[in-house]
C-alpha positions in Angstrom: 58.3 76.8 42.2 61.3 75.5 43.7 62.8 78.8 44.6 59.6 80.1 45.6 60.2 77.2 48.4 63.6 78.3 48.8 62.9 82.0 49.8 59.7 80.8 51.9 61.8 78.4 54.2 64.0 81.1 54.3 62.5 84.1 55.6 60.6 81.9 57.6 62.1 82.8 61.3 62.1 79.0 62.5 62.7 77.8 58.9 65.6 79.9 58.6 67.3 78.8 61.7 66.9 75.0 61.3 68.1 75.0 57.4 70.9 77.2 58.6 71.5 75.1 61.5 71.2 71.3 59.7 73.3 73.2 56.9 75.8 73.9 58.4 75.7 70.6 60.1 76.1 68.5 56.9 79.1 70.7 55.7 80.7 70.3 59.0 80.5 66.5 58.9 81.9 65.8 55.7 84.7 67.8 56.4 85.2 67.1 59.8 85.7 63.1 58.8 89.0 64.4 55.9 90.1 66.6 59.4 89.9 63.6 61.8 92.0 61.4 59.0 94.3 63.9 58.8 94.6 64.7 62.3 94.8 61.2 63.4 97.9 60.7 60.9 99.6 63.6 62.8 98.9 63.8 65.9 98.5 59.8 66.7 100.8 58.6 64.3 97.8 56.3 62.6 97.9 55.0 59.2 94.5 55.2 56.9 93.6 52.5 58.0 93.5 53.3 61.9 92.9 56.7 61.4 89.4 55.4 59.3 88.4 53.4 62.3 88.9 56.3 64.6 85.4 58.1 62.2 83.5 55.3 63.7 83.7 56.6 67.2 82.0 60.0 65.9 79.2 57.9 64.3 78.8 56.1 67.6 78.4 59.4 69.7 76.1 61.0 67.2 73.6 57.6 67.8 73.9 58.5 71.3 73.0 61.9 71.2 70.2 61.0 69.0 68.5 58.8 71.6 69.2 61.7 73.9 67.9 64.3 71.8 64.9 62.3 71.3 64.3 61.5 74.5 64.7 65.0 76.3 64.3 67.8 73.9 61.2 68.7 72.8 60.2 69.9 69.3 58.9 73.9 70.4 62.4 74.0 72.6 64.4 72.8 69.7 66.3 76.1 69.1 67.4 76.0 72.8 69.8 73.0 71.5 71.6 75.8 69.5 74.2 76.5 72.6 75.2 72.4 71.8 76.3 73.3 68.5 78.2 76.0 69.6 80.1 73.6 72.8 81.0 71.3 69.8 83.1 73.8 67.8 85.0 74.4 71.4 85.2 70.2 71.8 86.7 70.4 67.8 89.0 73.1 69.0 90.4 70.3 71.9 91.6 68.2 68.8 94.5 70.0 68.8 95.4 69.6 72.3 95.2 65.6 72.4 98.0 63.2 71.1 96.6 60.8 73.3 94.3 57.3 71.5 92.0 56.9 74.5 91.4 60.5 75.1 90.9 61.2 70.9 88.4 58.4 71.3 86.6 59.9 74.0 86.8 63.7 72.3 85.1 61.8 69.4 82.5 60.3 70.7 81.8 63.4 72.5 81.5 65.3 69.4 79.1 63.0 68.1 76.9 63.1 71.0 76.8 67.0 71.0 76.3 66.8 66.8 73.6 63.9 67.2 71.7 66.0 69.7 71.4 69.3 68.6 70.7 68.1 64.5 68.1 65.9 65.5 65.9 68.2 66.6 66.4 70.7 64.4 65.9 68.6 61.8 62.7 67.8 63.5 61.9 71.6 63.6 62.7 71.9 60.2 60.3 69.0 58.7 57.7 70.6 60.6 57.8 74.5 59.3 58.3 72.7 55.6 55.1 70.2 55.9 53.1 73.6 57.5 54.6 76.3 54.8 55.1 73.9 52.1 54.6 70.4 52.3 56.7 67.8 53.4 58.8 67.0 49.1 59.3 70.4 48.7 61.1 71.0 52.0 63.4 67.9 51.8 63.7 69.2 48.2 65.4 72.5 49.7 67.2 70.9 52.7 68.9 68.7 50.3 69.5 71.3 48.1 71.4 73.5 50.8 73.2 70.9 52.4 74.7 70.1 49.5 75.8 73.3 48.7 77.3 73.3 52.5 79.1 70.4 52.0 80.3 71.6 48.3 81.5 75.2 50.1 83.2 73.8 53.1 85.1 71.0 51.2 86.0 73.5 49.2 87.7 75.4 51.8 89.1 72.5 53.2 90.9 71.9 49.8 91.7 75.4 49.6 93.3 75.4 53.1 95.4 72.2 52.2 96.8 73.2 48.9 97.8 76.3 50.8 99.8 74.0 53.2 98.5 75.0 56.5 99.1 72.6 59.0 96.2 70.3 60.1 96.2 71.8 63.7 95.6 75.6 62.1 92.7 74.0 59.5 91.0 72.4 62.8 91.4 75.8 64.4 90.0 77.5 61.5 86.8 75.3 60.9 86.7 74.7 65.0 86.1 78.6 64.8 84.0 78.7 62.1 81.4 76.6 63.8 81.7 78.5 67.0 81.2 81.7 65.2 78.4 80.9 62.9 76.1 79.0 65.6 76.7 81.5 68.0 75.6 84.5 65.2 72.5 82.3 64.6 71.4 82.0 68.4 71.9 85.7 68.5 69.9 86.1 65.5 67.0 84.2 66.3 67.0 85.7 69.8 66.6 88.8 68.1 64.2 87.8 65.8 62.4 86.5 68.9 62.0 89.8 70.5 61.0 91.4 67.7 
């Protein structure tokens, strides 16, 4: 049953573009708090400590983007958030330009607000297709499932990446590009699908 759900949400068109999207999302977070600790040791000169605090900032922007998303996007143009996604790779990319505390703390919180705005609704969109295809258990059931998996993969490569001693700046590259290139393939896609 539960990979009956799993294909369903799937090959749904706005299933499929919300799991990928909230996916993704999850993976990118975890990892992106081990890059901003290891970035901040670098390229600030913070211990663990600081470097810790400097996470909070991300959490504070992703509140604000969530009031924002909230409060201007609504649920049948949640995919046009997509293009958000894809300008927060690009701000994750900027990491590697700034050795400066104020302006890290500002590039943070901008991240946030981009990532709080563009998963919310998403996340919206994709407890809606599940409650119509499947009901609401079975969809958190699959979410959960995939984001998991997300977060297991890109850890993974982040581990990968560091036991092959690259330096932080060409890991934030890497996953900066990754994002870019994998929200950018699923607006394509779904614009596609859309004119299908």
């Amino acid at each position: 049953e539960f990979w009956h759900c799993f294909r369903l949400l799937w090959k749904d068109p706005l299933g499929q573009v919300s799991l990928a999207v909230t996916t993704l999302f999850w993976g990118a977070g975890a990892t992106l708090r081990l890059l901003v600790l290891a970035w901040a040791a670098v390229a600030l000169h913070y211990d663990i400590g600081e470097a810790a605090k400097l996470t909070a900032w991300v959490a504070v922007g992703i509140a604000i983007g969530s009031v924002l998303a909230a409060r201007f996007v609504k649920l049948e143009h949640a995919v046009n958030v997509i293009p958000v996604g894809i300008a927060m790779g690009v701000m994750v990319l900027a990491m590697i330009l700034v050795s400066n505390p104020l302006v890290a703390i500002l590039l943070l919180i901008a991240i946030g607000i981009m990532a709080g705005y563009f998963v919310v609704p998403m996340n919206a969109l994709l407890q809606h297709r599940g409650h119509l295809l499947m009901g609401a258990g079975r969809s958190i059931a699959v979410q959960n499932f995939n984001e998991n998996l997300s977060i297991f993969a890109m850890l993974g490569l982040y581990a990968l990446m560091v036991k092959a001693e690259l330096s932080i700046y060409t890991i934030i590259f890497v996953f900066g590009a990754l994002l870019i290139s994998i929200m950018s393939w699923l607006y394509r896609k779904h614009g596609h699908d859309q004119d299908r």
